[in-house]
mmCIF file of C-alpha atoms in Angstrom:
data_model
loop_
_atom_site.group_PDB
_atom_site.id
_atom_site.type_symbol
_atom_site.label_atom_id
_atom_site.label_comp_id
_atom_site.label_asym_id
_atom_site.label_seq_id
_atom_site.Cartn_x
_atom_site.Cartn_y
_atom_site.Cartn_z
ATOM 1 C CA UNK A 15 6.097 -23.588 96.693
ATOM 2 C CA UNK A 16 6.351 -25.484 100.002
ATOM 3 C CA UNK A 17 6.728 -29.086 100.188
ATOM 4 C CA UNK A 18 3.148 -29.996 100.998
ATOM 5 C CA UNK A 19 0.230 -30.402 98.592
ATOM 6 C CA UNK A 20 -3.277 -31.493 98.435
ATOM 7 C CA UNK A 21 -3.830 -33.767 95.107
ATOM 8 C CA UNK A 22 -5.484 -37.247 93.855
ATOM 9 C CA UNK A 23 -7.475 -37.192 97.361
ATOM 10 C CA UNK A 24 -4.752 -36.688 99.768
ATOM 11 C CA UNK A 25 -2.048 -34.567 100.995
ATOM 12 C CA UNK A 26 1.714 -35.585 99.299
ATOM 13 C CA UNK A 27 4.831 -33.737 98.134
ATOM 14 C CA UNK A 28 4.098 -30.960 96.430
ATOM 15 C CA UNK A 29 6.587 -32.378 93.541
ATOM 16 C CA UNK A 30 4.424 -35.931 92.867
ATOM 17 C CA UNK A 31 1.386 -33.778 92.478
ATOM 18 C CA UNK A 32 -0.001 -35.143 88.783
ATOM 19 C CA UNK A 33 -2.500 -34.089 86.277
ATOM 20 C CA UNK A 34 -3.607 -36.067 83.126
ATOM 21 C CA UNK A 35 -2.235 -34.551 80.160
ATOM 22 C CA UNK A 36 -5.603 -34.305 78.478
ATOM 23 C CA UNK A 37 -7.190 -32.232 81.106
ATOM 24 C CA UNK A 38 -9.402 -29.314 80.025
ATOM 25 C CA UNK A 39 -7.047 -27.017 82.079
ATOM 26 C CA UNK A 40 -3.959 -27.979 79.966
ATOM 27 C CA UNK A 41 -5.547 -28.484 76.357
ATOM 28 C CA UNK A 42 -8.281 -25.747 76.712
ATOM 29 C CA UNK A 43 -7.015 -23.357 79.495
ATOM 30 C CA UNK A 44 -10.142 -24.533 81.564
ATOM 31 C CA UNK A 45 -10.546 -24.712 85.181
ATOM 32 C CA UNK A 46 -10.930 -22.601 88.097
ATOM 33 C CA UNK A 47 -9.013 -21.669 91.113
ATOM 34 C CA UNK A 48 -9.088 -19.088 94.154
ATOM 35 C CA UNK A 49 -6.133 -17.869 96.230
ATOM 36 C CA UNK A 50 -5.850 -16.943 100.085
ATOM 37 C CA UNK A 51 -3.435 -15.919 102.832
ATOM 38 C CA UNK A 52 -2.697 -17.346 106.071
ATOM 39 C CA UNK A 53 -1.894 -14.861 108.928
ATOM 40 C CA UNK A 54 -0.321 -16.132 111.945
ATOM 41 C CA UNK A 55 -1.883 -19.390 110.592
ATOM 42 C CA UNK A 56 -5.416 -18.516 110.288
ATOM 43 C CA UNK A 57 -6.736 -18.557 107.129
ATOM 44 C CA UNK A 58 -7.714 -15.314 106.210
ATOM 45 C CA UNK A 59 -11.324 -14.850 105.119
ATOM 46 C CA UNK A 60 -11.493 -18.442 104.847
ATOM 47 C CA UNK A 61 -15.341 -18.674 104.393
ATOM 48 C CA UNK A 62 -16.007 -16.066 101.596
ATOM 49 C CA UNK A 63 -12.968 -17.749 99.250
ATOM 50 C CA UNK A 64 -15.034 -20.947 99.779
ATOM 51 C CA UNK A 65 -18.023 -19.298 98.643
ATOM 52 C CA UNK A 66 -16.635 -17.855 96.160
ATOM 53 C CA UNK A 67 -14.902 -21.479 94.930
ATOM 54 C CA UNK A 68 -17.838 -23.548 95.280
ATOM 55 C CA UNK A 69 -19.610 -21.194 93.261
ATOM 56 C CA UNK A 70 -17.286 -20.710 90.302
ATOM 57 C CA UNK A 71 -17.000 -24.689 90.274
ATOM 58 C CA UNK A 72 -20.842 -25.017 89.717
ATOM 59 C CA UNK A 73 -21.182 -21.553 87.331
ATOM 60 C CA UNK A 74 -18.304 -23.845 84.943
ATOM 61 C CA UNK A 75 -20.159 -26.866 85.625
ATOM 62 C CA UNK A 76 -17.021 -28.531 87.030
ATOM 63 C CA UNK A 77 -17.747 -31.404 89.609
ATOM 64 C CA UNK A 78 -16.236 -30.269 93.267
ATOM 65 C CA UNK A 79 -17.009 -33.750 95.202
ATOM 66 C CA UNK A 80 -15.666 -32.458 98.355
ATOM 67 C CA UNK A 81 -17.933 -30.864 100.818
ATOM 68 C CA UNK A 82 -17.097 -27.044 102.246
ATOM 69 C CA UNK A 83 -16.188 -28.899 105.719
ATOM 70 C CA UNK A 84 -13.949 -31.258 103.893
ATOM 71 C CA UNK A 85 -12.349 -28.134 102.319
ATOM 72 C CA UNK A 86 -12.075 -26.621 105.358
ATOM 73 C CA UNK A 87 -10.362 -29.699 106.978
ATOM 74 C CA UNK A 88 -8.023 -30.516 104.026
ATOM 75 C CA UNK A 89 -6.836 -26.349 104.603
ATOM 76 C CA UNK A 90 -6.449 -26.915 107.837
ATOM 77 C CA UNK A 91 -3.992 -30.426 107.654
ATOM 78 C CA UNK A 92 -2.156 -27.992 104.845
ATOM 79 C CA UNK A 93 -1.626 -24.953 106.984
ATOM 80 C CA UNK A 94 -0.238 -27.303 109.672
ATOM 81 C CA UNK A 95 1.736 -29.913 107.542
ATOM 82 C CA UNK A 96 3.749 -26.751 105.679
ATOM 83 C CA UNK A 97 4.052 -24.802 109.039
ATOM 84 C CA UNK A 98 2.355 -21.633 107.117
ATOM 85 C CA UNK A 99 2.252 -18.952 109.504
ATOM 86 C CA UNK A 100 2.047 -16.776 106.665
ATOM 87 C CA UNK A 101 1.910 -18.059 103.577
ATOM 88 C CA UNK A 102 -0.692 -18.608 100.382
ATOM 89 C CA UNK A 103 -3.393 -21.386 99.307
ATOM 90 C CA UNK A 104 -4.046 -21.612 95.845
ATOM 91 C CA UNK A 105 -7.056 -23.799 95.108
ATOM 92 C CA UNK A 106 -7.450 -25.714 91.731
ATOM 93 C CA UNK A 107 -10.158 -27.628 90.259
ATOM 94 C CA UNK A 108 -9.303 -28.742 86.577
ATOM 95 C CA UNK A 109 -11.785 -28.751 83.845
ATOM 96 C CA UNK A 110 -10.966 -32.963 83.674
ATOM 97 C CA UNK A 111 -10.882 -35.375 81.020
ATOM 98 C CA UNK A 112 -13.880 -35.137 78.333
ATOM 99 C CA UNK A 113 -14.766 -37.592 76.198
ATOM 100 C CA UNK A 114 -14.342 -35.039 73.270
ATOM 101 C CA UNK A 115 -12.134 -33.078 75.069
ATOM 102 C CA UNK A 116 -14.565 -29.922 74.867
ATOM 103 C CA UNK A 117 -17.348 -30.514 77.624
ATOM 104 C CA UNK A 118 -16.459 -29.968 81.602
ATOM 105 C CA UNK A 119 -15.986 -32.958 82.901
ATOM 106 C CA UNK A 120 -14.996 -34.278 86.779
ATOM 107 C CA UNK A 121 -11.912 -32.473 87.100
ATOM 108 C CA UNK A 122 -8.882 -32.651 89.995
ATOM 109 C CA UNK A 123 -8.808 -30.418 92.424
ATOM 110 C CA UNK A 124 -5.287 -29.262 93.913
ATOM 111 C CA UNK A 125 -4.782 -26.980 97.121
ATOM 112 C CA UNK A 126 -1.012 -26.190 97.210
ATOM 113 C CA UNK A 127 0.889 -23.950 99.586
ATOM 114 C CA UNK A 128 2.951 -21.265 98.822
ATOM 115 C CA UNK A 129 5.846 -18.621 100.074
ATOM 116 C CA UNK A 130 3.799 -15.163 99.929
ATOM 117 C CA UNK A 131 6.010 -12.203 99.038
ATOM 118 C CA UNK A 132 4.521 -8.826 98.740
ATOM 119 C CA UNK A 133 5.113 -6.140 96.544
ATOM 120 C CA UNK A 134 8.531 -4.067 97.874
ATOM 121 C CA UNK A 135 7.486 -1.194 100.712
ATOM 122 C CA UNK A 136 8.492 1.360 98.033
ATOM 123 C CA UNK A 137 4.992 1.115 96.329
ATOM 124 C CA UNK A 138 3.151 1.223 98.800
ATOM 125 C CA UNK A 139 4.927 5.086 99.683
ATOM 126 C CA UNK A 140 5.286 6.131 96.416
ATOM 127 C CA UNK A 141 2.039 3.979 94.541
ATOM 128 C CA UNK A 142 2.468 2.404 90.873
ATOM 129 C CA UNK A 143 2.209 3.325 87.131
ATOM 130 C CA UNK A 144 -0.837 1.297 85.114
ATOM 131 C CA UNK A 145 -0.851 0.843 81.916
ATOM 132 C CA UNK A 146 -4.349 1.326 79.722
ATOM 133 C CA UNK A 147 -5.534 -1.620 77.797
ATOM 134 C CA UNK A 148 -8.691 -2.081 75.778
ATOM 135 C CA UNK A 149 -10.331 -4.920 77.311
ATOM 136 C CA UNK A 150 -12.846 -6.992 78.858
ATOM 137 C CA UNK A 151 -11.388 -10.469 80.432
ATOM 138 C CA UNK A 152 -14.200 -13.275 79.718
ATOM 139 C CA UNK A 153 -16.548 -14.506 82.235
ATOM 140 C CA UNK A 154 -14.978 -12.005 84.735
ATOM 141 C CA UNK A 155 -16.824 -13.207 87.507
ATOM 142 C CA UNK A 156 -15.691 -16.415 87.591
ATOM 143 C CA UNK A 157 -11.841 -16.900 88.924
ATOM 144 C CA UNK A 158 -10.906 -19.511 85.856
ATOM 145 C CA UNK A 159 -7.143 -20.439 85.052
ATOM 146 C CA UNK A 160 -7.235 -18.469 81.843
ATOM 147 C CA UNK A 161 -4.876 -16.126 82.028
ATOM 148 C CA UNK A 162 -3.578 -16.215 78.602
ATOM 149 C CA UNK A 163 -3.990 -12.713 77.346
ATOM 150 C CA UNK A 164 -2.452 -10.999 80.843
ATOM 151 C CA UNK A 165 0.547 -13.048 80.611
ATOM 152 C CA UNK A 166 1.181 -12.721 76.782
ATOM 153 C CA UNK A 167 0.787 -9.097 77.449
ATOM 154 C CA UNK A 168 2.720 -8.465 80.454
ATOM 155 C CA UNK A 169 5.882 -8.500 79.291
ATOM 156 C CA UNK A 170 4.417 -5.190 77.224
ATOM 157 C CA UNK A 171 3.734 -2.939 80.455
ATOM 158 C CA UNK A 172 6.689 -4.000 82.531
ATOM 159 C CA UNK A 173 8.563 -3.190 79.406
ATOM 160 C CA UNK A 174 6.403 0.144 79.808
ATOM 161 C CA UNK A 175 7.345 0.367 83.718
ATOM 162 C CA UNK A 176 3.993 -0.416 84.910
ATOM 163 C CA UNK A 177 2.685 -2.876 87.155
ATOM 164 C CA UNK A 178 0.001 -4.082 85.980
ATOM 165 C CA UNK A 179 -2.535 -2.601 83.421
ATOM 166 C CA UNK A 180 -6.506 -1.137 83.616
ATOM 167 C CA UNK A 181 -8.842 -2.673 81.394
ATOM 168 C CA UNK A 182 -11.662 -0.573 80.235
ATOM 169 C CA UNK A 183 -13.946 -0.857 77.312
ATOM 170 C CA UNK A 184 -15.928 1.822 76.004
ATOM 171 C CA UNK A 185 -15.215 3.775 78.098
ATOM 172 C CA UNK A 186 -15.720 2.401 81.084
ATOM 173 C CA UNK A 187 -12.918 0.755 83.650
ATOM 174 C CA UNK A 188 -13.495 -2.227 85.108
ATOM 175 C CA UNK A 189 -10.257 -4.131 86.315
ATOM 176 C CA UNK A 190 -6.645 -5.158 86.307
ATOM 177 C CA UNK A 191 -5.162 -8.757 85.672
ATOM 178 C CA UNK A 192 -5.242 -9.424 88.626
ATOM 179 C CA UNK A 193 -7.330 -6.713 91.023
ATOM 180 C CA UNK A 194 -10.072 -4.603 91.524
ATOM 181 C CA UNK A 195 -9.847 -1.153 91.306
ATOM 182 C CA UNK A 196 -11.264 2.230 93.264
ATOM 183 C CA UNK A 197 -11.191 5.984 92.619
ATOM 184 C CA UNK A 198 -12.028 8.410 95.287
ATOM 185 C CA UNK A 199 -13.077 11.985 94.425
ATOM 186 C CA UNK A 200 -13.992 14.718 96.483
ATOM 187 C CA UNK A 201 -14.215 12.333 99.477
ATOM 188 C CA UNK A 202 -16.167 9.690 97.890
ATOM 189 C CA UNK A 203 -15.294 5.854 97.002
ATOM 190 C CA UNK A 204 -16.517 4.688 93.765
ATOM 191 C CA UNK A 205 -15.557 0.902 92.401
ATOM 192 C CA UNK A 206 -17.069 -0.616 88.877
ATOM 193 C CA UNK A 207 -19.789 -2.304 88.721
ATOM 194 C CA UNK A 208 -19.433 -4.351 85.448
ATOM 195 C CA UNK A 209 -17.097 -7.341 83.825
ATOM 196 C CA UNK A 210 -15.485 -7.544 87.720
ATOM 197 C CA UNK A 211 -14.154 -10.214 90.043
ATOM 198 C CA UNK A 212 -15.993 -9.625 93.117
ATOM 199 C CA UNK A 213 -12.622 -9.720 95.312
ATOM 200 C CA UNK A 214 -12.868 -10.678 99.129
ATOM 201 C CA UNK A 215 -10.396 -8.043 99.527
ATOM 202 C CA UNK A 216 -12.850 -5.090 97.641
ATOM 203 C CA UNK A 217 -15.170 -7.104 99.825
ATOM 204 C CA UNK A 218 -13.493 -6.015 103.084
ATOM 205 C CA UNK A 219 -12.707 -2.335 101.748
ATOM 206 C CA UNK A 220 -15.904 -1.594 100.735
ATOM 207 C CA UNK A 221 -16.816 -2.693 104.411
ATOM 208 C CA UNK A 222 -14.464 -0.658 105.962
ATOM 209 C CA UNK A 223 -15.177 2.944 103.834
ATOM 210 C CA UNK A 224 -18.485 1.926 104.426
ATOM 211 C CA UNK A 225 -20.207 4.250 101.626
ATOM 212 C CA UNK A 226 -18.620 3.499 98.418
ATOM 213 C CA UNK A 227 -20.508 4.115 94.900
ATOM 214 C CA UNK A 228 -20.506 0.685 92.844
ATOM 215 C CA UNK A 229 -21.173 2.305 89.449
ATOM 216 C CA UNK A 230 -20.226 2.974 85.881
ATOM 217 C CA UNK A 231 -16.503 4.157 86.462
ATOM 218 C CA UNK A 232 -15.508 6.036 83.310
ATOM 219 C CA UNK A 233 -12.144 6.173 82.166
ATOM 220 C CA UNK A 234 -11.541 10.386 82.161
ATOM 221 C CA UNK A 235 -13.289 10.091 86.062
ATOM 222 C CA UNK A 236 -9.859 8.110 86.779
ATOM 223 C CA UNK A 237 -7.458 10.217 85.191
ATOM 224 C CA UNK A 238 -9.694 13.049 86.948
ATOM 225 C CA UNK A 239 -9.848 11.452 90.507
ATOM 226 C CA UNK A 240 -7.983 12.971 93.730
ATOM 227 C CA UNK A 241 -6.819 9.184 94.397
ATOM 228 C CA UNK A 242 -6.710 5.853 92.780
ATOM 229 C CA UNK A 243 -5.853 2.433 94.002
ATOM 230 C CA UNK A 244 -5.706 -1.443 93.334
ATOM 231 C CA UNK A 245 -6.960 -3.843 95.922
ATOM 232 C CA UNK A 246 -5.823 -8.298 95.695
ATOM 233 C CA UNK A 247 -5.389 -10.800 97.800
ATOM 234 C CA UNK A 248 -1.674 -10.909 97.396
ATOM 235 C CA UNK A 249 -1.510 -6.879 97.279
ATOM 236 C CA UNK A 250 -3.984 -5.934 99.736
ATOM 237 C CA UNK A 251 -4.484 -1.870 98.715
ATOM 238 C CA UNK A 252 -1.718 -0.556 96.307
ATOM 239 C CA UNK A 253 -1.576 3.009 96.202
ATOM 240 C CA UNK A 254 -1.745 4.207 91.817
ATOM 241 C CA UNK A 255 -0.189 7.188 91.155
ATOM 242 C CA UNK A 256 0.125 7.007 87.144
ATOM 243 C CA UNK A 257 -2.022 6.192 84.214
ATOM 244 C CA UNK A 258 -0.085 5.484 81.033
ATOM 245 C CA UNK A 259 2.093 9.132 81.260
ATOM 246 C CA UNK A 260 -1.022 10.531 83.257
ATOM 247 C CA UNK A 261 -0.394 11.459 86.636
ATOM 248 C CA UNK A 262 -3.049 10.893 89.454
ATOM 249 C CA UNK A 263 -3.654 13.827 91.741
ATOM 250 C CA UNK A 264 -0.577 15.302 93.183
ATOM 251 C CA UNK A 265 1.089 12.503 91.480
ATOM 252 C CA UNK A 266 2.246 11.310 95.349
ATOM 253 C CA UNK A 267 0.378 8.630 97.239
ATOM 254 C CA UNK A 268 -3.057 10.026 99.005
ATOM 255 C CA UNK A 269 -3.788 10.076 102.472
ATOM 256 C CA UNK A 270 -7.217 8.322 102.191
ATOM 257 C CA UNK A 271 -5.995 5.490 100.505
ATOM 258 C CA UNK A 272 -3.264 5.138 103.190
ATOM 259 C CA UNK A 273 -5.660 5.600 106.220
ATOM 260 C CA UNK A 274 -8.050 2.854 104.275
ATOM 261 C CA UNK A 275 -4.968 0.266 104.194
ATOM 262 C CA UNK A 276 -4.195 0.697 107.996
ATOM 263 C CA UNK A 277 -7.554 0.561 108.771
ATOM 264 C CA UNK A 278 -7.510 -3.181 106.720
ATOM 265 C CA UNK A 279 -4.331 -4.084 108.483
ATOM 266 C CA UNK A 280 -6.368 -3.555 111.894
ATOM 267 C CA UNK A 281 -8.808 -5.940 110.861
ATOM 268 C CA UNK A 282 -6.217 -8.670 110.067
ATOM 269 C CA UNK A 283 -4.713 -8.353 113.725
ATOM 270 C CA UNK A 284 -8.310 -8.436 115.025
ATOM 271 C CA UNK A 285 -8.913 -11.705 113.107
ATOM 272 C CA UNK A 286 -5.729 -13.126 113.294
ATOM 273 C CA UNK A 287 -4.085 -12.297 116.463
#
């Protein structure tokens, strides 16, 4: 975490930042929050993570009383106060305090900033193991702060030697935790359609392949596709070469997926540079 914080109206140490300990977030696991990178200080995508924030604050009918300009200002002061040439933002908006500590009320938001370390170069070359789990994370299109099932749980598929799991339901795939999730097969790009985040960074792909099927995703199509891979914020594309003791394709990293990830990294220098 880096020493500089939004909170209470104004930008303070990170370590004075407050919340009132009969918040929704804390006694209900209510609020939302959205997460974004900085590249060589620009803030990545800012304008579709404030869309995406606004509207998850009025879809939980949680007061935001700051406008998107202010937002963008109060980002801006943070970026430069922490010296974050590449770095995260996580945005928080609590669920505040109710007078029967049930209804959303006017909540606090917090923007902090953050050291951004990505997932070791060896996953990228050689992709990751997923673990199955029946599924469907509430509200999924909504970014809220409850992440109490994922985190319970995760101590299950690292103990498994996955990264991170695939929810499906019925047959059908829709997520992990904490990404979206494609299959290509025989050249084409498919990504669920239902009880998903709508990710900026599945945003951005989907621009980039330019012809991708958002669909019904069935489990056995995953196990049965040439290539499979996560996309996040904080992973950008992650190749996935195992399902439970299922092995994707050749079992090795695809080309496609590769070619897709450069092709993203392009865009960031375009952006950003």
């Amino acid at each position: 975490m880096k020493p500089f914080c939004f909170a209470n109206g104004k930008i303070i140490p990170t370590e004075s930042a407050t919340i009132h300990p009969m918040d929704l977030a804390i006694i209900r696991g209510y609020g939302i929050f959205d997460f974004l990178r900085t590249v060589n200080y620009v803030p990545l995508f800012l304008e579709h993570y404030l869309d995406r924030f606004i509207a998850s604050a009025e879809k939980t009918f949680i007061p935001l009383e700051y406008s998107r300009e202010e937002l963008r200002q109060i980002i801006k002061n943070l970026i430069e106060k922490n010296d974050l040439k590449e770095g995260g933002l996580r945005l928080v908006l609590s669920g505040g305090v109710s007078e029967n500590h049930f209804s959303p009320a006017k909540g606090t938001l917090f923007i902090f900033a953050e050291s951004l370390i990505f997932p070791a170069q060896e996953k990228y070359e050689t992709g990751i193991k997923l673990l199955s789990l029946e599924y469907v994370r509430s509200i999924a299109e909504i970014k809220t702060t409850n992440y109490a099932y994922p985190v319970w749980h995760s101590k299950q598929w690292k103990d498994a030697g996955a990264e991170d799991v695939i929810y499906h339901m019925d047959g059908e795939i829709s997520e992990s935790s904490r990404s979206n999730i494609f299959i290509i097969k025989d050249g084409l790009v498919s990504t669920p359609e239902k009880h998903v985040l709508r990710g900026i960074t599945r945003k951005h792909v989907m621009d980039i392949v330019g012809d991708v099927a958002v669909r019904p995703v069935y489990f056995e199509e995953m196990l049965e596709a040439d290539e499979v891979f996560i996309t996040s914020t904080t992973k950008v594309l992650l190749p996935v070469t195992q399902v439970d003791n299922h092995k994707i394709g050749t079992g090795k990293v695809g080309k496609r997926s590769l070619e897709i990830l450069e092709k993203f990294k392009a865009l960031e220098k375009e952006l950003c540079y």
